[in-house]
Amino acid sequence: MVWASEILVSVLILIGAFFLVVGSFGLVKLPDLMRRLHAPTKSTTLGIGSLLIASMLYFALLRGAPSLHELMISVFLFLAAPIAANMIAKAYMLRSRALHRSLPRPAHGGEWATYLPHAAGPATAAKAKHRPDDAGAIRER
Amino acid sequence: MIQTACLVAIAAIAVSALMNLYRLAKGPDVLDRILALDTLVINTIGLVVVIGIWFGTSMYFEVALLFVAVGFLTTIAFCKYLLRGNVIE
């Protein structure tokens, strides 16, 4: 029974390390920021989840000291990673005016929600009222 | 066997940290560098968890939890600064 647990924990550790490497490799290899965001936010989070499951199984099965710390880490990380990725994507969209011009239009007309004046907060909405062509917080690079 | 798996995992995480450092040094935009720092923090969490298994102590979980919180707050603060010009308005 012990050897089965050891094999399970070892395989989970190796899977986690593999996905961490895949995430970082994608960060190096992919061509621009929007595509680069995919690698760390998905693959790396999966790798950390696998490592945390391995740690939980190791302490519960082989050490006889089950703990729930890892669950707390994984819940916090799974909440934090999409929010951080969303903030990075939003900052990237709002910083580049050339990107705004190159985006396709939304299917039902209008404007992407990130570029709407009220999406960036009341201070920018007031600023956009004076300069209606300057949508939101877009700045020249 | 677990010790061997931990060694392989530590080597793999070191390689991925080197790749993150490459992106941190090269990244054309400042947001690439923020993303590289975020990934570096997540790799460090993985390293801390693997070291916790290696030494067999549960002492390192608090370290990992602190790393998660600090890395998340740092990324959010950087992006907020780029979006609005200051962190706390």
Coordinates of N, CA and C in Angstrom, one line a residue:
Chain A
M1 N 0.8 -1.2 0.0 CA 0.0 0.0 0.0 C 0.9 1.2 0.0
V2 N 2.0 1.1 0.7 CA 2.9 2.3 0.8 C 3.5 2.6 -0.6
W3 N 3.8 1.6 -1.3 CA 4.5 1.8 -2.6 C 3.5 2.4 -3.6
A4 N 2.2 2.0 -3.5 CA 1.2 2.6 -4.4 C 1.0 4.1 -4.1
S5 N 1.0 4.5 -2.8 CA 0.9 5.9 -2.4 C 2.2 6.7 -2.9
E6 N 3.3 6.0 -2.8 CA 4.6 6.7 -3.2 C 4.5 6.9 -4.7
I7 N 4.1 5.9 -5.5 CA 4.0 6.1 -6.9 C 3.0 7.2 -7.3
L8 N 1.9 7.2 -6.6 CA 0.9 8.3 -6.8 C 1.4 9.7 -6.6
V9 N 2.1 9.8 -5.4 CA 2.6 11.2 -5.1 C 3.7 11.6 -6.0
S10 N 4.6 10.6 -6.4 CA 5.7 10.9 -7.3 C 5.1 11.4 -8.7
V11 N 4.1 10.6 -9.2 CA 3.5 11.0 -10.5 C 2.9 12.3 -10.5
L12 N 2.2 12.6 -9.4 CA 1.6 14.0 -9.3 C 2.6 15.1 -9.2
I13 N 3.7 14.8 -8.5 CA 4.8 15.9 -8.4 C 5.4 16.1 -9.8
L14 N 5.6 15.0 -10.6 CA 6.2 15.1 -11.9 C 5.2 15.8 -12.9
I15 N 3.9 15.5 -12.7 CA 2.9 16.2 -13.6 C 2.9 17.7 -13.3
G16 N 2.9 18.1 -12.0 CA 2.9 19.5 -11.6 C 4.2 20.2 -12.2
A17 N 5.3 19.6 -12.0 CA 6.6 20.2 -12.6 C 6.5 20.3 -14.1
F18 N 5.9 19.3 -14.7 CA 5.8 19.4 -16.2 C 4.9 20.6 -16.6
F19 N 3.8 20.8 -15.9 CA 2.9 21.9 -16.3 C 3.6 23.3 -16.0
L20 N 4.3 23.3 -14.9 CA 5.1 24.6 -14.6 C 6.0 24.9 -15.8
V21 N 6.8 23.9 -16.2 CA 7.7 24.1 -17.3 C 6.9 24.5 -18.6
V22 N 5.8 23.9 -18.9 CA 5.0 24.2 -20.1 C 4.6 25.7 -20.0
G23 N 4.1 26.1 -18.8 CA 3.7 27.5 -18.7 C 4.8 28.5 -18.9
S24 N 6.0 28.2 -18.4 CA 7.1 29.1 -18.6 C 7.6 29.1 -20.0
F25 N 7.6 27.9 -20.6 CA 8.0 27.8 -22.0 C 7.1 28.6 -22.9
G26 N 5.8 28.5 -22.7 CA 4.8 29.3 -23.4 C 5.1 30.8 -23.2
L27 N 5.4 31.2 -22.0 CA 5.7 32.6 -21.8 C 6.9 33.1 -22.6
V28 N 7.9 32.2 -22.8 CA 9.0 32.6 -23.7 C 8.7 32.5 -25.2
K29 N 7.9 31.5 -25.5 CA 7.8 31.1 -27.0 C 6.7 31.9 -27.7
L30 N 5.6 32.2 -27.0 CA 4.5 32.8 -27.8 C 4.8 34.3 -28.2
P31 N 4.1 34.7 -29.3 CA 4.6 35.9 -30.0 C 4.2 37.3 -29.3
D32 N 3.0 37.4 -28.8 CA 2.6 38.7 -28.2 C 1.9 38.5 -26.9
L33 N 1.7 39.7 -26.2 CA 1.3 39.6 -24.7 C 0.0 38.9 -24.6
M34 N -1.0 39.2 -25.4 CA -2.3 38.5 -25.3 C -2.3 37.0 -25.4
R35 N -1.4 36.5 -26.3 CA -1.2 35.1 -26.4 C -0.3 34.5 -25.3
R36 N 0.6 35.4 -24.8 CA 1.5 34.9 -23.7 C 0.7 34.8 -22.4
L37 N -0.4 35.5 -22.3 CA -1.2 35.4 -21.1 C -1.7 34.0 -20.9
H38 N -2.0 33.3 -22.0 CA -2.6 32.0 -21.8 C -1.7 31.0 -21.0
A39 N -0.4 31.0 -21.3 CA 0.5 30.0 -20.8 C 0.6 30.1 -19.2
P40 N 0.9 31.2 -18.6 CA 1.1 31.1 -17.2 C -0.3 31.0 -16.5
T41 N -1.3 31.7 -17.0 CA -2.5 31.7 -16.2 C -3.2 30.3 -16.2
K42 N -3.1 29.5 -17.2 CA -3.8 28.3 -17.2 C -2.9 27.1 -16.8
S43 N -1.8 27.0 -17.6 CA -1.0 25.8 -17.4 C -0.3 25.8 -16.0
T44 N 0.2 27.0 -15.6 CA 0.9 27.1 -14.4 C 0.0 26.9 -13.2
T45 N -1.2 27.4 -13.3 CA -2.2 27.1 -12.2 C -2.5 25.6 -12.1
L46 N -2.6 25.0 -13.2 CA -2.8 23.5 -13.2 C -1.7 22.8 -12.5
G47 N -0.4 23.2 -12.9 CA 0.7 22.6 -12.3 C 0.8 22.8 -10.7
I48 N 0.4 24.0 -10.3 CA 0.4 24.2 -8.8 C -0.7 23.4 -8.2
G49 N -1.8 23.2 -8.8 CA -2.9 22.4 -8.3 C -2.4 20.9 -8.1
S50 N -1.7 20.4 -9.1 CA -1.2 19.1 -9.1 C -0.2 18.9 -7.9
L51 N 0.7 19.9 -7.8 CA 1.7 19.8 -6.7 C 1.0 19.8 -5.3
L52 N -0.1 20.7 -5.2 CA -0.7 20.7 -3.9 C -1.5 19.5 -3.6
I53 N -2.1 18.8 -4.6 CA -2.7 17.5 -4.4 C -1.7 16.5 -4.0
A54 N -0.5 16.5 -4.6 CA 0.6 15.6 -4.2 C 1.0 15.8 -2.8
S55 N 1.1 17.1 -2.4 CA 1.5 17.4 -1.0 C 0.4 16.9 0.0
M56 N -0.9 17.1 -0.3 CA -1.9 16.7 0.6 C -1.9 15.2 0.7
L57 N -1.7 14.4 -0.4 CA -1.7 13.0 -0.4 C -0.5 12.5 0.4
Y58 N 0.6 13.2 0.2 CA 1.9 12.8 0.9 C 1.7 12.9 2.4
F59 N 1.2 14.0 2.9 CA 1.0 14.2 4.3 C -0.1 13.3 4.9
A60 N -1.1 13.0 4.1 CA -2.2 12.3 4.6 C -1.9 10.8 4.6
L61 N -1.3 10.3 3.5 CA -1.1 8.8 3.4 C 0.2 8.3 4.0
L62 N 1.3 9.1 3.8 CA 2.6 8.6 4.2 C 3.1 9.1 5.5
R63 N 2.6 10.3 5.9 CA 3.0 10.9 7.2 C 2.0 10.7 8.3
G64 N 0.8 10.4 7.9 CA -0.3 10.3 8.9 C -0.7 11.6 9.6
A65 N -0.4 12.7 8.9 CA -0.8 14.0 9.4 C -1.5 14.8 8.4
P66 N -2.8 14.5 8.1 CA -3.5 15.2 7.1 C -3.7 16.7 7.4
S67 N -3.6 17.5 6.4 CA -3.7 18.9 6.6 C -4.6 19.6 5.5
L68 N -5.1 20.7 5.8 CA -6.0 21.4 4.9 C -5.3 22.7 4.4
H69 N -4.1 22.9 4.8 CA -3.4 24.2 4.3 C -3.4 24.3 2.8
E70 N -3.1 23.2 2.2 CA -3.0 23.2 0.7 C -4.3 23.6 0.0
L71 N -5.4 23.2 0.6 CA -6.7 23.6 0.1 C -6.8 25.1 0.1
M72 N -6.4 25.7 1.2 CA -6.4 27.2 1.3 C -5.6 27.8 0.2
I73 N -4.4 27.3 0.1 CA -3.5 27.9 -1.0 C -4.1 27.8 -2.3
S74 N -4.7 26.6 -2.7 CA -5.2 26.4 -4.0 C -6.5 27.3 -4.2
V75 N -7.3 27.4 -3.2 CA -8.5 28.3 -3.4 C -8.1 29.7 -3.6
F76 N -7.1 30.2 -2.8 CA -6.6 31.6 -3.0 C -6.0 31.7 -4.4
L77 N -5.2 30.8 -4.8 CA -4.5 30.9 -6.1 C -5.5 30.8 -7.2
F78 N -6.5 29.9 -7.1 CA -7.4 29.8 -8.2 C -8.3 31.0 -8.3
L79 N -8.5 31.8 -7.2 CA -9.2 33.0 -7.3 C -8.3 34.1 -7.8
A80 N -7.0 34.1 -7.4 CA -6.2 35.2 -7.7 C -5.7 35.2 -9.2
A81 N -5.4 34.1 -9.7 CA -4.8 34.0 -11.1 C -5.7 34.6 -12.2
P82 N -7.0 34.3 -12.2 CA -7.8 35.0 -13.3 C -7.9 36.5 -13.1
I83 N -8.0 36.9 -11.8 CA -8.1 38.4 -11.6 C -6.9 39.1 -12.1
A84 N -5.7 38.5 -11.7 CA -4.4 39.1 -12.2 C -4.3 39.2 -13.7
A85 N -4.7 38.0 -14.3 CA -4.7 38.0 -15.8 C -5.6 39.0 -16.4
N86 N -6.8 39.2 -15.8 CA -7.8 40.2 -16.3 C -7.2 41.6 -16.2
M87 N -6.6 41.9 -15.1 CA -6.0 43.2 -14.9 C -4.9 43.5 -15.9
I88 N -4.0 42.4 -16.2 CA -2.9 42.6 -17.1 C -3.5 42.9 -18.5
A89 N -4.5 42.1 -18.9 CA -5.1 42.2 -20.2 C -5.7 43.6 -20.4
K90 N -6.4 44.1 -19.3 CA -7.1 45.4 -19.4 C -6.1 46.5 -19.5
A91 N -5.0 46.4 -18.7 CA -4.0 47.5 -18.7 C -3.4 47.5 -20.1
Y92 N -3.2 46.3 -20.7 CA -2.6 46.2 -22.1 C -3.5 46.9 -23.1
M93 N -4.8 46.6 -23.0 CA -5.7 47.1 -24.0 C -5.8 48.6 -23.8
L94 N -5.8 49.1 -22.6 CA -6.0 50.6 -22.4 C -4.7 51.4 -22.7
R95 N -3.5 50.7 -22.7 CA -2.3 51.4 -22.9 C -2.0 51.7 -24.4
S96 N -2.5 50.9 -25.3 CA -2.1 50.9 -26.6 C -3.2 51.4 -27.6
R97 N -3.0 52.5 -28.2 CA -4.0 53.0 -29.1 C -4.0 52.3 -30.4
A98 N -2.9 51.8 -30.8 CA -2.8 51.0 -32.1 C -3.6 49.7 -31.9
L99 N -3.5 49.1 -30.7 CA -4.3 47.9 -30.5 C -5.8 48.1 -30.6
H100 N -6.2 49.3 -30.1 CA -7.6 49.6 -30.1 C -8.1 49.8 -31.6
R101 N -7.2 50.3 -32.4 CA -7.6 50.5 -33.8 C -7.6 49.1 -34.6
S102 N -6.8 48.2 -34.1 CA -6.7 47.0 -34.9 C -7.7 45.9 -34.5
L103 N -8.4 46.2 -33.4 CA -9.4 45.2 -32.9 C -10.6 45.2 -33.8
P104 N -11.2 44.0 -34.0 CA -12.5 43.9 -34.8 C -13.6 44.6 -33.9
R105 N -14.6 45.0 -34.6 CA -15.8 45.6 -33.9 C -16.6 44.5 -33.2
P106 N -17.3 44.9 -32.1 CA -18.2 43.9 -31.5 C -19.3 43.5 -32.5
A107 N -19.9 42.3 -32.3 CA -20.9 41.8 -33.3 C -22.1 42.6 -33.4
H108 N -22.5 43.2 -32.3 CA -23.8 44.0 -32.3 C -23.6 45.5 -32.3
G109 N -22.4 45.9 -32.8 CA -22.2 47.3 -32.9 C -21.7 47.8 -31.6
G110 N -21.5 49.2 -31.5 CA -21.1 49.8 -30.3 C -19.6 49.7 -30.0
E111 N -19.2 49.5 -28.8 CA -17.8 49.5 -28.4 C -17.5 48.4 -27.4
W112 N -16.3 48.0 -27.3 CA -15.9 47.0 -26.3 C -16.0 47.6 -24.9
A113 N -16.5 46.7 -24.0 CA -16.8 47.3 -22.6 C -15.6 47.9 -22.0
T114 N -14.4 47.4 -22.3 CA -13.2 48.0 -21.6 C -13.0 49.4 -22.0
Y115 N -13.4 49.7 -23.3 CA -13.1 51.1 -23.8 C -14.2 52.1 -23.5
L116 N -15.3 51.6 -22.9 CA -16.4 52.6 -22.6 C -15.9 53.5 -21.5
P117 N -16.3 54.8 -21.6 CA -15.8 55.8 -20.6 C -16.1 55.4 -19.2
H118 N -17.3 54.9 -18.9 CA -17.7 54.7 -17.5 C -17.0 53.4 -17.0
A119 N -16.4 52.6 -17.9 CA -15.8 51.4 -17.4 C -14.5 51.6 -16.6
A120 N -13.9 52.8 -16.8 CA -12.6 53.1 -16.2 C -12.8 53.8 -14.9
G121 N -14.0 54.2 -14.5 CA -14.2 54.9 -13.3 C -14.7 56.3 -13.5
P122 N -15.2 57.0 -12.5 CA -15.8 58.3 -12.6 C -14.8 59.4 -13.1
A123 N -13.6 59.3 -12.6 CA -12.6 60.4 -13.0 C -12.4 60.4 -14.5
T124 N -12.2 59.3 -15.1 CA -11.9 59.2 -16.5 C -13.2 59.5 -17.3
A125 N -14.3 59.2 -16.8 CA -15.6 59.5 -17.5 C -15.7 61.0 -17.6
A126 N -15.4 61.7 -16.5 CA -15.5 63.2 -16.6 C -14.5 63.8 -17.6
K127 N -13.3 63.1 -17.6 CA -12.3 63.6 -18.6 C -12.8 63.3 -20.0
A128 N -13.4 62.2 -20.2 CA -13.9 61.8 -21.6 C -15.0 62.7 -22.1
K129 N -15.7 63.3 -21.1 CA -16.8 64.2 -21.5 C -16.2 65.4 -22.2
H130 N -15.1 65.9 -21.8 CA -14.5 67.1 -22.4 C -13.9 66.7 -23.8
R131 N -13.3 65.5 -23.9 CA -12.7 65.1 -25.1 C -13.4 63.8 -25.6
P132 N -14.5 63.9 -26.3 CA -15.3 62.7 -26.6 C -14.6 61.7 -27.5
D133 N -13.6 62.2 -28.3 CA -12.9 61.2 -29.1 C -11.9 60.4 -28.3
D134 N -11.6 60.8 -27.1 CA -10.6 60.1 -26.3 C -11.4 59.1 -25.4
A135 N -11.5 57.8 -25.9 CA -12.4 56.9 -25.1 C -11.7 56.3 -23.9
G136 N -12.2 56.7 -22.7 CA -11.6 56.1 -21.5 C -10.2 56.6 -21.2
A137 N -9.4 55.7 -20.7 CA -8.1 56.1 -20.3 C -7.0 55.7 -21.3
I138 N -7.4 55.7 -22.6 CA -6.3 55.4 -23.6 C -5.3 56.5 -23.6
R139 N -4.1 56.0 -23.6 CA -2.9 56.9 -23.7 C -2.1 56.5 -24.8
E140 N -1.4 57.5 -25.4 CA -0.4 57.2 -26.5 C 0.7 56.5 -25.8
R141 N 1.3 55.5 -26.6 CA 2.5 54.8 -26.0 C 3.7 55.7 -26.1
Chain B
M1 N 11.7 7.1 -3.9 CA 11.1 7.4 -5.1 C 10.6 8.9 -5.1
I2 N 10.0 9.2 -4.0 CA 9.5 10.6 -3.8 C 10.6 11.6 -3.8
Q3 N 11.8 11.2 -3.2 CA 12.9 12.0 -3.2 C 13.4 12.3 -4.7
T4 N 13.4 11.3 -5.5 CA 13.9 11.4 -6.9 C 12.9 12.3 -7.6
A5 N 11.6 12.1 -7.4 CA 10.6 13.0 -8.1 C 10.8 14.4 -7.7
C6 N 11.1 14.6 -6.4 CA 11.3 16.0 -5.9 C 12.5 16.6 -6.5
L7 N 13.6 15.8 -6.7 CA 14.8 16.4 -7.3 C 14.5 16.8 -8.8
V8 N 13.8 15.9 -9.5 CA 13.4 16.2 -10.9 C 12.5 17.5 -11.0
A9 N 11.6 17.6 -10.0 CA 10.7 18.7 -10.0 C 11.5 20.0 -9.7
I10 N 12.4 19.9 -8.8 CA 13.2 21.1 -8.4 C 14.0 21.6 -9.6
A11 N 14.6 20.6 -10.4 CA 15.3 21.0 -11.6 C 14.4 21.6 -12.6
A12 N 13.2 21.0 -12.8 CA 12.3 21.6 -13.8 C 11.9 23.0 -13.4
I13 N 11.6 23.2 -12.1 CA 11.2 24.5 -11.7 C 12.3 25.5 -11.9
A14 N 13.6 25.1 -11.6 CA 14.7 26.0 -11.9 C 14.8 26.4 -13.3
V15 N 14.6 25.4 -14.2 CA 14.6 25.7 -15.7 C 13.5 26.7 -16.0
S16 N 12.3 26.5 -15.5 CA 11.2 27.4 -15.8 C 11.4 28.8 -15.2
A17 N 12.1 28.9 -14.0 CA 12.4 30.2 -13.5 C 13.4 30.9 -14.4
L18 N 14.4 30.1 -14.9 CA 15.3 30.8 -15.9 C 14.6 31.3 -17.1
M19 N 13.6 30.6 -17.6 CA 12.8 31.1 -18.7 C 12.1 32.3 -18.4
N20 N 11.5 32.4 -17.1 CA 10.8 33.6 -16.7 C 11.8 34.7 -16.6
L21 N 13.0 34.5 -16.1 CA 14.0 35.6 -16.0 C 14.4 36.1 -17.4
Y22 N 14.4 35.2 -18.4 CA 14.7 35.6 -19.8 C 13.6 36.6 -20.3
R23 N 12.3 36.2 -20.0 CA 11.2 37.1 -20.4 C 11.2 38.4 -19.6
L24 N 11.6 38.3 -18.4 CA 11.7 39.5 -17.5 C 12.8 40.5 -18.1
A25 N 13.9 39.9 -18.6 CA 15.0 40.8 -19.1 C 14.6 41.3 -20.5
K26 N 14.0 40.5 -21.3 CA 13.8 40.8 -22.7 C 12.5 41.5 -23.0
G27 N 11.4 41.1 -22.3 CA 10.1 41.5 -22.6 C 9.9 42.9 -23.1
P28 N 9.4 43.1 -24.3 CA 9.3 44.4 -24.9 C 8.5 45.4 -24.2
D29 N 7.4 45.0 -23.5 CA 6.6 45.9 -22.8 C 6.7 45.7 -21.3
V30 N 6.3 46.7 -20.6 CA 6.4 46.6 -19.1 C 5.4 45.6 -18.6
L31 N 4.3 45.3 -19.4 CA 3.3 44.3 -18.9 C 3.8 42.9 -19.1
D32 N 4.7 42.7 -20.1 CA 5.4 41.4 -20.2 C 6.2 41.1 -19.0
R33 N 6.9 42.2 -18.5 CA 7.7 42.0 -17.3 C 6.8 41.7 -16.1
I34 N 5.7 42.4 -16.0 CA 4.8 42.1 -14.8 C 4.3 40.7 -14.9
L35 N 4.0 40.2 -16.1 CA 3.5 38.8 -16.3 C 4.6 37.8 -15.9
A36 N 5.9 38.2 -16.3 CA 7.0 37.3 -16.0 C 7.2 37.3 -14.4
L37 N 7.0 38.4 -13.8 CA 7.2 38.4 -12.3 C 6.1 37.6 -11.7
D38 N 4.8 37.7 -12.2 CA 3.7 36.9 -11.6 C 4.0 35.4 -11.8
T39 N 4.5 35.0 -13.0 CA 4.8 33.6 -13.2 C 5.9 33.1 -12.3
L40 N 6.9 34.0 -12.1 CA 8.0 33.7 -11.2 C 7.6 33.4 -9.8
V41 N 6.6 34.2 -9.3 CA 6.1 34.0 -8.0 C 5.3 32.7 -7.9
I42 N 4.6 32.3 -9.0 CA 3.8 31.1 -8.9 C 4.8 29.9 -9.0
N43 N 5.9 30.0 -9.8 CA 6.9 29.0 -9.7 C 7.6 28.8 -8.4
T44 N 7.8 30.0 -7.7 CA 8.3 29.9 -6.3 C 7.4 29.2 -5.4
I45 N 6.1 29.4 -5.5 CA 5.2 28.7 -4.7 C 5.3 27.1 -4.9
G46 N 5.4 26.8 -6.2 CA 5.6 25.3 -6.5 C 6.9 24.8 -5.9
L47 N 8.0 25.6 -5.9 CA 9.3 25.2 -5.3 C 9.1 25.0 -3.8
V48 N 8.4 26.0 -3.2 CA 8.2 25.9 -1.7 C 7.4 24.6 -1.3
V49 N 6.4 24.3 -2.1 CA 5.6 23.1 -1.8 C 6.4 21.8 -2.0
V50 N 7.3 21.8 -3.1 CA 8.1 20.6 -3.3 C 9.1 20.5 -2.2
I51 N 9.7 21.6 -1.7 CA 10.6 21.6 -0.6 C 10.0 21.1 0.7
G52 N 8.7 21.5 0.8 CA 7.9 21.0 2.0 C 7.8 19.5 2.0
I53 N 7.6 18.9 0.8 CA 7.5 17.5 0.7 C 8.9 16.8 0.9
W54 N 9.9 17.5 0.4 CA 11.3 17.0 0.5 C 11.7 16.8 1.9
F55 N 11.5 17.9 2.7 CA 11.9 17.9 4.1 C 10.8 17.2 5.0
G56 N 9.6 17.0 4.5 CA 8.6 16.3 5.3 C 8.1 17.2 6.4
T57 N 8.2 18.5 6.3 CA 7.5 19.3 7.3 C 6.4 20.1 6.7
S58 N 5.4 20.4 7.6 CA 4.3 21.3 7.1 C 4.5 22.7 7.4
M59 N 5.8 23.0 7.7 CA 6.1 24.4 8.2 C 6.1 25.4 7.0
Y60 N 6.2 24.8 5.7 CA 6.4 25.7 4.6 C 5.1 26.2 4.0
F61 N 4.0 25.7 4.5 CA 2.7 26.1 3.9 C 2.4 27.6 4.1
E62 N 2.8 28.0 5.3 CA 2.5 29.5 5.6 C 3.4 30.3 4.6
V63 N 4.6 29.9 4.3 CA 5.4 30.6 3.4 C 4.8 30.6 2.0
A64 N 4.2 29.5 1.5 CA 3.6 29.4 0.2 C 2.3 30.3 0.2
L65 N 1.6 30.3 1.3 CA 0.4 31.2 1.4 C 0.7 32.6 1.3
L66 N 1.8 33.0 2.0 CA 2.3 34.4 2.0 C 2.7 34.8 0.6
F67 N 3.4 33.8 -0.1 CA 3.9 34.1 -1.5 C 2.7 34.3 -2.4
V68 N 1.6 33.5 -2.2 CA 0.4 33.7 -3.1 C -0.1 35.1 -2.9
A69 N -0.3 35.5 -1.6 CA -1.0 36.8 -1.3 C -0.1 37.9 -1.8
V70 N 1.2 37.9 -1.5 CA 2.1 39.0 -1.9 C 2.2 39.1 -3.5
G71 N 2.3 37.9 -4.1 CA 2.4 38.0 -5.6 C 1.1 38.5 -6.2
F72 N 0.0 38.1 -5.7 CA -1.3 38.7 -6.3 C -1.4 40.2 -6.1
L73 N -1.1 40.6 -4.8 CA -1.2 42.0 -4.5 C -0.2 42.8 -5.4
T74 N 1.0 42.3 -5.6 CA 2.0 43.0 -6.4 C 1.5 43.2 -7.8
T75 N 1.0 42.1 -8.4 CA 0.5 42.2 -9.8 C -0.6 43.2 -9.9
I76 N -1.6 43.2 -9.0 CA -2.7 44.1 -9.0 C -2.2 45.5 -8.8
A77 N -1.3 45.7 -7.9 CA -0.8 47.1 -7.7 C -0.1 47.6 -8.9
F78 N 0.8 46.8 -9.6 CA 1.4 47.2 -10.8 C 0.4 47.6 -11.9
C79 N -0.6 46.8 -12.1 CA -1.6 47.1 -13.2 C -2.4 48.3 -12.8
K80 N -2.7 48.4 -11.6 CA -3.5 49.6 -11.1 C -2.7 50.9 -11.4
Y81 N -1.4 50.8 -11.1 CA -0.5 51.9 -11.3 C -0.5 52.3 -12.8
L82 N -0.4 51.3 -13.6 CA -0.3 51.6 -15.1 C -1.6 52.1 -15.6
L83 N -2.7 51.6 -15.0 CA -4.0 52.1 -15.5 C -4.3 53.5 -15.0
R84 N -4.1 53.8 -13.8 CA -4.6 55.0 -13.2 C -3.5 56.0 -12.8
G85 N -2.3 55.6 -12.8 CA -1.2 56.6 -12.4 C -0.8 56.6 -11.0
N86 N -1.7 56.0 -10.1 CA -1.3 55.8 -8.7 C -2.0 54.5 -8.2
V87 N -1.6 54.0 -7.0 CA -2.1 52.8 -6.6 C -3.3 52.9 -5.7
I88 N -3.2 53.8 -4.7 CA -4.4 54.1 -3.9 C -4.8 55.5 -4.1
E89 N -6.1 55.7 -4.5 CA -6.5 57.1 -4.8 C -7.3 57.6 -3.7

